[in-house]
Amino acid sequence: MTEPRALAWTAALLLAAFAAAAAPLPQEAPVPGGVAVVPLPGAGAAAPVVRFRGKRVLVHRDGMRWVAVVGIPLAARPGTAVLEVDSGSGVRRVEFAVRPRRYAVQRLTIKDRRKVEPTAEDLKRIRREQKRIRAALAHWREARPESLVFDRPVNGPLSSPFGLRRFFNGKPRRPHSGLDIAAPAGTPVRAPAAGVVTETGDYFFNGRTVFLDHGQGLVSMFCHLSRIRVRPGDVLARGQVLGEVGATGRVTGPHLHWTVSLNDARVDPALFLPRKQAAGTPTSGRGPAPRR
Ligand SMILES: [Zn+2]
């Protein structure tokens, strides 16, 4: 073999290695509550360290380049957003555009009035729980996620999409920061991808809940479970059962509420499902089975 051919072979092998490293990305939606995929300068072997609004951002090898996979908070304003990128030779600013998106309104009636207008005692409990919930959703683990494309955690129709602007018993409340999947109580809830259980609890609004950390600031939260079948520290493989669908917390009936947090921003879980699975998402909040 002559030397140029050997070089060509080496180049081909390197290209193949890079191509093999290119795993699928989530669906891109650079809107509030969505995900931006931002190419990063430099193609070094070492992963750049990226921050958005002071928080570490997931970086992903995409063929020959690195990309940042950025969660955009629902409260973000459309316009130019800035990443701070450290590739080892100083911090550079990389801009990306956040486009506007208007989410539908949903009106729900909750029979348990305390779940809409909590007492002073309830509020104390809620504040205590919020601290734990926020910490679990903001958790950073250096390990890279096994995959950025998830399986649906339960089989069932998507009943309430992410982002709905909500009114409970006529009162404006926080927007729907997850995706609801309708399923009978007792249906097994499975890890949509591998992860580490970082927290479990029984909360005022969220009911019985499991937090699953997929790595690099990508965290799933599963709410309203009737039964929790894991403990903090458990390492779950994709598809492993973590609990059962229930109706604990603020609900109108049994269903799974699934939140996905990325760099501490709540984003649309449907963006992490394969396109055909995400297609069942209703576009309006006036579906037949509105849930929490
Ligand atoms: Zn929900």
Coordinates of N, CA and C in Angstrom, one line a residue, residues 71-291:
G71 N -31.9 23.8 26.7 CA -33.3 24.0 27.1 C -33.6 25.5 27.3
I72 N -34.7 25.9 26.7 CA -35.1 27.4 26.8 C -36.3 27.5 27.7
P73 N -36.1 28.3 28.8 CA -37.2 28.3 29.8 C -38.5 28.9 29.2
L74 N -39.6 28.5 29.7 CA -40.9 29.0 29.2 C -41.0 30.5 29.3
A75 N -40.4 31.0 30.3 CA -40.4 32.5 30.6 C -39.5 33.3 29.7
A76 N -38.6 32.6 28.9 CA -37.7 33.3 28.1 C -38.4 34.2 27.0
R77 N -37.7 35.4 26.7 CA -38.3 36.3 25.7 C -37.7 35.9 24.4
P78 N -38.5 36.0 23.3 CA -38.0 35.8 22.0 C -36.9 36.8 21.7
G79 N -35.9 36.4 20.8 CA -34.8 37.4 20.5 C -33.5 36.6 20.5
T80 N -32.4 37.4 20.7 CA -31.1 36.7 20.7 C -30.7 36.2 22.0
A81 N -30.3 35.0 22.1 CA -29.8 34.4 23.4 C -28.3 34.1 23.2
V82 N -27.6 34.0 24.3 CA -26.2 33.9 24.2 C -25.7 32.7 25.1
L83 N -24.8 31.9 24.5 CA -24.1 30.8 25.2 C -22.7 31.3 25.5
E84 N -22.2 30.9 26.6 CA -20.8 31.1 26.9 C -20.1 29.8 26.7
V85 N -19.1 29.7 25.8 CA -18.5 28.5 25.4 C -17.0 28.5 25.7
D86 N -16.5 27.6 26.5 CA -15.1 27.5 26.8 C -14.6 26.2 26.2
S87 N -13.8 26.4 25.1 CA -13.2 25.2 24.4 C -11.8 25.0 24.9
G88 N -11.4 25.6 25.9 CA -10.0 25.4 26.5 C -9.1 26.6 26.2
S89 N -9.5 27.5 25.3 CA -8.7 28.6 24.9 C -9.5 29.9 25.2
G90 N -10.1 30.0 26.3 CA -10.8 31.2 26.6 C -12.3 31.1 26.3
V91 N -13.1 31.9 26.9 CA -14.6 31.8 26.8 C -15.0 32.7 25.6
R92 N -15.8 32.1 24.7 CA -16.4 32.8 23.5 C -17.9 32.8 23.7
R93 N -18.5 33.9 23.1 CA -20.0 34.0 23.1 C -20.5 33.4 21.8
V94 N -21.5 32.6 21.9 CA -22.2 32.1 20.7 C -23.6 32.4 20.8
E95 N -24.1 33.1 19.8 CA -25.5 33.5 19.8 C -26.5 32.5 19.1
F96 N -27.7 32.5 19.6 CA -28.7 31.8 18.8 C -30.1 32.5 19.0
A97 N -31.0 32.3 18.1 CA -32.3 33.0 18.1 C -33.3 32.2 18.8
V98 N -34.1 32.9 19.7 CA -35.3 32.3 20.3 C -36.5 32.8 19.6
R99 N -37.3 32.0 18.9 CA -38.4 32.4 18.2 C -39.7 32.4 19.1
P100 N -40.7 33.3 18.8 CA -41.9 33.3 19.6 C -42.7 32.0 19.5
R101 N -43.5 31.7 20.5 CA -44.4 30.6 20.4 C -45.5 30.9 21.5
R102 N -46.8 30.8 21.0 CA -47.9 31.1 21.9 C -48.6 29.8 22.2
Y103 N -48.7 29.5 23.5 CA -49.4 28.2 23.9 C -50.8 28.4 24.1
A104 N -51.6 27.4 24.0 CA -53.1 27.4 24.1 C -53.4 27.6 25.6
V105 N -54.7 28.0 25.9 CA -55.2 28.1 27.2 C -56.0 26.9 27.6
Q106 N -55.9 26.4 28.8 CA -56.7 25.3 29.3 C -57.4 25.6 30.6
R107 N -58.6 25.4 30.7 CA -59.4 25.6 31.9 C -59.8 24.3 32.5
L108 N -59.5 24.1 33.8 CA -59.7 22.8 34.5 C -60.5 23.1 35.8
T109 N -61.3 22.1 36.1 CA -62.1 22.2 37.4 C -61.5 21.1 38.3
I110 N -61.1 21.5 39.5 CA -60.5 20.6 40.5 C -61.5 20.6 41.6
K111 N -62.0 19.4 42.0 CA -63.0 19.3 43.0 C -62.4 19.6 44.4
D112 N -61.2 19.2 44.7 CA -60.5 19.4 46.0 C -60.0 20.9 45.9
R113 N -60.8 21.8 46.5 CA -60.5 23.3 46.4 C -59.2 23.6 47.1
R114 N -58.8 22.8 48.1 CA -57.5 23.1 48.8 C -56.3 22.9 47.8
K115 N -56.5 22.1 46.8 CA -55.4 21.9 45.8 C -55.3 23.1 44.9
V116 N -56.3 24.0 44.9 CA -56.2 25.2 44.1 C -55.9 26.4 45.0
E117 N -56.6 26.4 46.2 CA -56.3 27.5 47.1 C -55.8 26.9 48.4
P118 N -54.5 26.6 48.5 CA -54.0 25.9 49.6 C -54.1 26.8 50.9
T119 N -54.1 26.1 52.0 CA -54.2 26.8 53.3 C -52.7 27.3 53.6
A120 N -52.6 28.2 54.7 CA -51.3 28.7 55.1 C -50.4 27.5 55.5
E121 N -50.9 26.5 56.1 CA -50.2 25.3 56.5 C -49.7 24.6 55.2
D122 N -50.6 24.4 54.2 CA -50.2 23.8 53.0 C -49.1 24.5 52.3
L123 N -49.2 25.9 52.3 CA -48.2 26.7 51.6 C -46.8 26.5 52.2
K124 N -46.7 26.3 53.5 CA -45.4 26.0 54.1 C -44.9 24.7 53.6
R125 N -45.8 23.7 53.5 CA -45.3 22.4 53.0 C -44.9 22.5 51.5
I126 N -45.7 23.3 50.7 CA -45.4 23.5 49.3 C -44.1 24.1 49.1
R127 N -43.8 25.1 49.9 CA -42.5 25.8 49.8 C -41.3 24.9 50.1
R128 N -41.5 24.1 51.1 CA -40.5 23.1 51.5 C -40.2 22.1 50.3
E129 N -41.3 21.7 49.8 CA -41.2 20.7 48.7 C -40.6 21.3 47.4
Q130 N -41.0 22.5 47.1 CA -40.5 23.2 45.9 C -39.0 23.2 45.9
K131 N -38.4 23.4 47.1 CA -36.9 23.5 47.2 C -36.3 22.1 46.7
R132 N -36.9 21.0 47.2 CA -36.4 19.7 46.9 C -36.6 19.4 45.4
I133 N -37.8 19.8 44.9 CA -38.2 19.5 43.5 C -37.2 20.3 42.6
R134 N -37.0 21.6 42.9 CA -36.2 22.5 42.0 C -34.7 21.9 42.0
A135 N -34.3 21.5 43.2 CA -32.9 21.0 43.3 C -32.7 19.8 42.4
A136 N -33.7 18.9 42.5 CA -33.7 17.6 41.7 C -33.7 17.9 40.2
L137 N -34.5 18.9 39.8 CA -34.7 19.2 38.4 C -33.4 19.9 37.8
A138 N -32.7 20.6 38.7 CA -31.5 21.4 38.3 C -30.3 20.5 38.4
H139 N -30.4 19.3 38.8 CA -29.2 18.5 39.1 C -28.3 18.3 37.8
W140 N -27.0 18.4 38.1 CA -26.0 18.2 37.0 C -25.1 17.0 37.3
R141 N -25.0 16.1 36.3 CA -24.2 15.0 36.4 C -23.3 14.9 35.2
E142 N -22.0 14.8 35.3 CA -21.1 14.9 34.1 C -21.4 13.8 33.1
A143 N -21.8 12.6 33.5 CA -22.0 11.5 32.5 C -22.9 11.9 31.4
R144 N -22.6 11.5 30.2 CA -23.4 11.8 29.0 C -24.6 10.9 29.0
P145 N -25.8 11.4 28.6 CA -27.0 10.6 28.4 C -26.7 9.4 27.5
E146 N -27.3 8.3 27.8 CA -27.3 7.1 26.9 C -27.8 7.5 25.5
S147 N -28.9 8.3 25.5 CA -29.5 8.7 24.3 C -30.3 10.0 24.5
L148 N -30.4 10.7 23.4 CA -31.3 12.0 23.5 C -32.6 11.7 22.8
V149 N -32.9 10.5 22.5 CA -34.2 10.1 22.0 C -34.8 9.1 23.0
F150 N -36.0 9.4 23.5 CA -36.6 8.7 24.6 C -37.7 7.8 24.0
D151 N -38.0 6.7 24.8 CA -39.2 5.9 24.6 C -40.3 6.6 25.5
R152 N -41.6 6.4 25.0 CA -42.7 6.9 25.8 C -42.7 6.1 27.2
P153 N -42.8 6.8 28.3 CA -42.7 6.1 29.6 C -43.9 5.2 29.9
V154 N -45.1 5.5 29.3 CA -46.2 4.6 29.4 C -46.9 4.5 28.1
N155 N -47.6 3.4 27.8 CA -48.4 3.4 26.6 C -49.7 4.0 26.9
G156 N -50.1 5.0 26.0 CA -51.4 5.7 26.2 C -51.4 6.9 25.4
P157 N -52.6 7.5 25.2 CA -52.6 8.7 24.4 C -52.1 9.9 25.2
L158 N -51.5 10.9 24.4 CA -51.0 12.1 25.1 C -52.3 12.9 25.3
S159 N -52.6 13.2 26.6 CA -53.9 13.8 26.9 C -53.8 15.3 27.1
S160 N -52.7 15.9 27.6 CA -52.5 17.3 27.7 C -51.1 17.7 27.3
P161 N -50.9 18.5 26.3 CA -49.6 18.8 25.9 C -48.9 19.8 26.8
F162 N -47.6 19.9 26.6 CA -46.7 20.9 27.3 C -47.1 22.3 27.0
G163 N -47.0 23.2 28.0 CA -47.0 24.6 27.8 C -48.4 25.3 27.9
L164 N -49.4 24.5 28.1 CA -50.8 25.1 28.2 C -50.8 26.2 29.3
R165 N -51.4 27.3 29.0 CA -51.6 28.4 30.0 C -52.9 28.0 30.8
R166 N -52.7 27.8 32.1 CA -53.7 27.1 32.8 C -54.5 28.0 33.8
F167 N -55.8 27.6 33.8 CA -56.7 28.2 34.8 C -57.4 27.1 35.6
F168 N -57.1 27.0 36.9 CA -57.8 26.0 37.7 C -59.0 26.7 38.4
N169 N -60.2 26.2 38.2 CA -61.4 26.8 38.8 C -61.4 28.3 38.6
G170 N -61.0 28.7 37.4 CA -61.1 30.1 36.9 C -59.9 30.9 37.4
K171 N -59.0 30.4 38.2 CA -57.8 31.1 38.7 C -56.6 30.8 37.9
P172 N -55.9 31.9 37.4 CA -54.6 31.6 36.6 C -53.6 31.0 37.5
R173 N -53.0 29.9 37.0 CA -51.9 29.2 37.7 C -50.8 29.0 36.7
R174 N -49.6 28.4 37.2 CA -48.5 28.2 36.4 C -48.8 27.4 35.2
P175 N -48.1 27.7 34.1 CA -48.3 26.9 32.8 C -48.0 25.4 33.0
H176 N -48.5 24.6 32.2 CA -48.3 23.1 32.2 C -46.9 22.8 31.8
S177 N -46.0 22.4 32.8 CA -44.6 22.3 32.5 C -44.2 20.9 32.2
G178 N -45.2 20.1 31.8 CA -44.9 18.7 31.4 C -45.9 18.2 30.3
L179 N -45.8 16.9 30.1 CA -46.7 16.3 29.1 C -47.5 15.2 29.9
D180 N -48.8 15.2 29.7 CA -49.7 14.2 30.3 C -50.0 13.0 29.4
I181 N -49.9 11.8 29.9 CA -50.2 10.6 29.1 C -51.3 9.9 29.9
A182 N -52.4 9.7 29.3 CA -53.6 9.0 29.9 C -53.3 7.5 30.0
A183 N -53.5 6.9 31.1 CA -53.4 5.5 31.3 C -54.1 5.1 32.6
P184 N -54.6 3.9 32.7 CA -55.3 3.4 33.9 C -54.3 3.3 35.1
A185 N -54.9 3.6 36.3 CA -54.1 3.4 37.5 C -53.5 2.0 37.5
G186 N -52.2 1.9 37.9 CA -51.5 0.6 38.0 C -50.7 0.3 36.8
T187 N -50.8 1.1 35.7 CA -50.0 0.9 34.5 C -48.6 1.1 34.8
P188 N -47.6 0.2 34.4 CA -46.2 0.4 34.8 C -45.7 1.6 34.0
V189 N -44.9 2.4 34.8 CA -44.1 3.6 34.2 C -42.7 3.2 34.0
R190 N -42.2 3.3 32.8 CA -40.8 2.8 32.5 C -39.9 3.9 32.2
A191 N -38.6 3.7 32.5 CA -37.6 4.7 32.3 C -37.5 5.0 30.7
P192 N -37.7 6.2 30.3 CA -37.7 6.5 28.8 C -36.3 6.4 28.2
A193 N -35.3 6.4 29.1 CA -33.9 6.2 28.8 C -33.2 5.9 30.1
A194 N -31.9 5.4 30.0 CA -31.2 5.1 31.2 C -31.0 6.3 32.1
G195 N -30.8 6.1 33.4 CA -30.6 7.2 34.3 C -30.4 6.7 35.7
V196 N -30.1 7.7 36.6 CA -30.0 7.4 38.0 C -31.1 8.1 38.8
V197 N -31.8 7.3 39.7 CA -32.8 7.9 40.5 C -32.2 8.8 41.5
T198 N -32.5 10.1 41.5 CA -31.8 11.1 42.4 C -32.7 11.4 43.6
E199 N -34.1 11.2 43.4 CA -35.0 11.7 44.5 C -36.3 11.0 44.2
T200 N -37.0 10.7 45.3 CA -38.4 10.3 45.3 C -39.2 11.0 46.4
G201 N -40.5 11.2 46.3 CA -41.2 11.9 47.3 C -42.7 11.8 47.1
D202 N -43.5 12.3 48.1 CA -44.9 12.4 47.9 C -45.3 13.9 48.2
Y203 N -45.6 14.6 47.1 CA -45.7 16.1 47.2 C -47.1 16.5 47.1
F204 N -47.4 17.7 47.6 CA -48.7 18.3 47.6 C -49.4 18.3 46.2
F205 N -48.7 18.9 45.3 CA -49.3 19.0 43.9 C -48.9 17.8 43.0
N206 N -47.7 17.4 43.1 CA -47.2 16.4 42.2 C -47.5 14.9 42.6
G207 N -47.9 14.8 43.9 CA -48.2 13.4 44.4 C -46.9 12.6 44.4
R208 N -47.1 11.3 44.4 CA -45.9 10.4 44.4 C -45.1 10.6 43.2
T209 N -43.8 10.9 43.4 CA -42.9 11.4 42.3 C -41.6 10.7 42.3
V210 N -41.1 10.4 41.1 CA -39.7 9.9 40.9 C -38.9 10.9 40.0
F211 N -37.7 11.2 40.4 CA -36.8 11.9 39.5 C -35.7 11.0 39.0
L212 N -35.5 11.1 37.6 CA -34.5 10.2 37.0 C -33.6 11.1 36.2
D213 N -32.3 11.1 36.6 CA -31.2 11.9 36.1 C -30.6 11.2 34.9
H214 N -30.7 11.7 33.7 CA -30.1 11.0 32.5 C -28.7 11.4 32.3
G215 N -28.2 12.5 32.9 CA -26.9 13.0 32.8 C -26.8 14.3 32.0
Q216 N -25.8 15.1 32.3 CA -25.6 16.4 31.6 C -26.8 17.4 31.7
G217 N -27.4 17.4 32.9 CA -28.5 18.3 33.1 C -29.8 17.9 32.5
L218 N -29.9 16.7 32.0 CA -31.2 16.2 31.4 C -31.9 15.3 32.4
V219 N -33.0 15.8 33.0 CA -33.7 15.1 34.1 C -35.2 14.9 33.8
S220 N -35.7 13.7 34.1 CA -37.1 13.4 33.9 C -37.7 13.4 35.3
M221 N -39.0 13.9 35.4 CA -39.8 13.8 36.6 C -41.1 13.1 36.3
F222 N -41.5 12.1 37.1 CA -42.7 11.4 36.8 C -43.6 11.6 38.0
C223 N -44.9 12.1 37.8 CA -45.7 12.5 38.9 C -47.0 11.7 39.0
H224 N -47.7 11.9 40.1 CA -49.1 11.4 40.4 C -49.1 9.8 40.5
L225 N -47.9 9.2 40.7 CA -47.8 7.7 40.8 C -48.7 7.2 41.9
S226 N -49.2 6.0 41.7 CA -49.9 5.3 42.8 C -48.9 4.5 43.6
R227 N -47.8 4.1 43.0 CA -46.8 3.3 43.6 C -45.4 3.7 43.0
I228 N -44.4 3.8 43.9 CA -43.0 4.1 43.5 C -42.3 2.8 43.7
R229 N -41.5 2.3 42.7 CA -40.8 1.0 42.8 C -39.3 1.1 42.7
V230 N -38.8 2.3 43.0 CA -37.3 2.5 43.0 C -36.9 3.4 44.2
R231 N -35.6 3.5 44.4 CA -35.1 4.3 45.5 C -34.0 5.2 45.0
P232 N -33.8 6.3 45.7 CA -32.6 7.2 45.3 C -31.3 6.4 45.2
G233 N -30.6 6.6 44.2 CA -29.3 5.8 44.0 C -29.5 4.7 43.0
D234 N -30.7 4.2 42.8 CA -30.9 3.1 41.8 C -30.5 3.6 40.4
V235 N -29.8 2.7 39.7 CA -29.4 2.9 38.3 C -30.3 2.2 37.4
L236 N -31.1 2.9 36.6 CA -32.1 2.2 35.7 C -31.7 2.1 34.3
A237 N -32.0 1.0 33.7 CA -31.8 0.8 32.2 C -33.0 1.3 31.5
R238 N -32.9 1.7 30.3 CA -34.1 2.1 29.5 C -35.1 1.0 29.6
G239 N -36.4 1.4 29.8 CA -37.4 0.4 29.9 C -37.7 -0.2 31.2
Q240 N -36.8 0.0 32.2 CA -37.0 -0.5 33.5 C -38.2 0.2 34.2
V241 N -39.0 -0.6 35.0 CA -40.2 0.0 35.6 C -39.8 0.8 36.9
L242 N -40.3 2.0 37.0 CA -39.9 2.8 38.2 C -41.1 3.1 39.1
G243 N -42.3 2.8 38.6 CA -43.5 3.1 39.4 C -44.7 2.7 38.6
E244 N -45.9 3.1 39.2 CA -47.2 2.8 38.5 C -48.0 4.1 38.4
V245 N -48.8 4.2 37.3 CA -49.7 5.4 37.1 C -50.7 5.4 38.3
G246 N -51.0 6.7 38.7 CA -51.9 6.9 39.8 C -52.6 8.2 39.6
A247 N -53.2 8.7 40.7 CA -54.0 9.9 40.8 C -53.6 10.7 42.1
T248 N -52.4 10.6 42.5 CA -52.0 11.3 43.7 C -51.6 12.8 43.4
G249 N -51.9 13.7 44.3 CA -51.6 15.1 44.1 C -52.8 15.8 43.4
R250 N -52.5 16.9 42.7 CA -53.5 17.7 42.1 C -53.9 17.1 40.7
V251 N -54.9 16.4 40.6 CA -55.3 15.7 39.4 C -56.8 15.7 39.2
T252 N -57.2 15.5 37.9 CA -58.6 15.2 37.7 C -58.9 13.8 37.5
G253 N -57.9 12.9 37.4 CA -58.0 11.5 37.2 C -56.7 10.9 37.0
P254 N -56.6 9.5 37.0 CA -55.3 8.9 36.8 C -54.6 9.2 35.5
H255 N -53.4 9.5 35.5 CA -52.5 9.8 34.3 C -51.1 9.9 34.8
L256 N -50.2 9.9 33.8 CA -48.8 10.2 34.1 C -48.5 11.6 33.7
H257 N -48.0 12.4 34.6 CA -47.4 13.7 34.2 C -45.9 13.5 34.2
W258 N -45.3 13.9 33.0 CA -43.9 13.7 32.7 C -43.3 15.0 32.4
T259 N -42.4 15.5 33.3 CA -41.6 16.7 33.0 C -40.2 16.3 32.6
V260 N -39.7 17.1 31.6 CA -38.3 17.0 31.2 C -37.6 18.3 31.5
S261 N -36.5 18.3 32.2 CA -35.8 19.5 32.5 C -34.4 19.4 31.8
L262 N -34.0 20.5 31.2 CA -32.7 20.5 30.5 C -32.1 21.8 30.9
N263 N -30.8 21.8 31.4 CA -30.2 22.9 32.0 C -31.1 23.8 32.8
D264 N -31.9 23.1 33.7 CA -32.8 23.6 34.6 C -34.0 24.4 34.0
A265 N -34.2 24.2 32.7 CA -35.4 24.7 32.0 C -36.4 23.6 31.7
R266 N -37.6 23.8 32.0 CA -38.6 22.8 31.7 C -39.0 22.9 30.2
V267 N -38.8 21.8 29.5 CA -39.0 21.8 28.1 C -40.0 20.7 27.7
D268 N -40.5 20.8 26.4 CA -41.5 19.9 25.9 C -41.0 18.4 25.8
P269 N -41.4 17.5 26.6 CA -40.9 16.1 26.5 C -41.1 15.5 25.1
A270 N -42.2 15.9 24.4 CA -42.5 15.4 23.1 C -41.3 15.6 22.1
L271 N -40.5 16.6 22.4 CA -39.3 16.9 21.5 C -38.3 15.7 21.6
F272 N -38.4 14.9 22.7 CA -37.4 13.8 22.9 C -38.0 12.5 22.4
L273 N -39.2 12.5 21.9 CA -39.8 11.3 21.4 C -39.5 11.2 19.9
P274 N -39.4 10.0 19.4 CA -39.3 9.8 17.9 C -40.5 10.5 17.3
R275 N -40.3 11.1 16.1 CA -41.4 12.0 15.5 C -42.8 11.3 15.5
K276 N -42.8 10.0 15.1 CA -44.1 9.4 15.0 C -44.8 9.2 16.3
Q277 N -44.0 9.0 17.4 CA -44.6 8.9 18.7 C -45.1 10.3 19.2
A278 N -44.4 11.3 18.9 CA -44.8 12.7 19.3 C -46.0 13.2 18.6
A279 N -46.3 12.6 17.4 CA -47.4 13.1 16.5 C -48.7 13.1 17.2
G280 N -48.9 12.3 18.3 CA -50.2 12.2 18.9 C -50.5 13.4 19.8
T281 N -49.6 14.4 19.9 CA -49.8 15.5 20.8 C -50.9 16.4 20.3
P282 N -52.0 16.6 21.1 CA -53.0 17.5 20.7 C -52.5 19.0 20.6
T283 N -53.0 19.8 19.7 CA -52.5 21.1 19.6 C -53.3 22.1 20.5
S284 N -54.5 21.7 20.9 CA -55.3 22.6 21.7 C -55.5 21.9 23.0
G285 N -55.8 22.8 24.0 CA -56.1 22.2 25.4 C -57.5 21.7 25.5
R286 N -58.3 21.8 24.4 CA -59.7 21.3 24.5 C -59.9 19.9 24.2
G287 N -58.9 19.1 24.5 CA -59.0 17.6 24.2 C -60.1 17.0 25.1
P288 N -60.4 15.8 24.8 CA -61.5 15.1 25.6 C -61.1 14.8 27.0
A289 N -59.8 14.7 27.3 CA -59.5 14.3 28.7 C -58.4 15.2 29.3
P290 N -58.9 16.5 29.6 CA -57.9 17.4 30.2 C -57.5 16.9 31.6
R291 N -56.2 17.0 31.9 CA -55.6 16.5 33.1 C -54.7 17.6 33.7

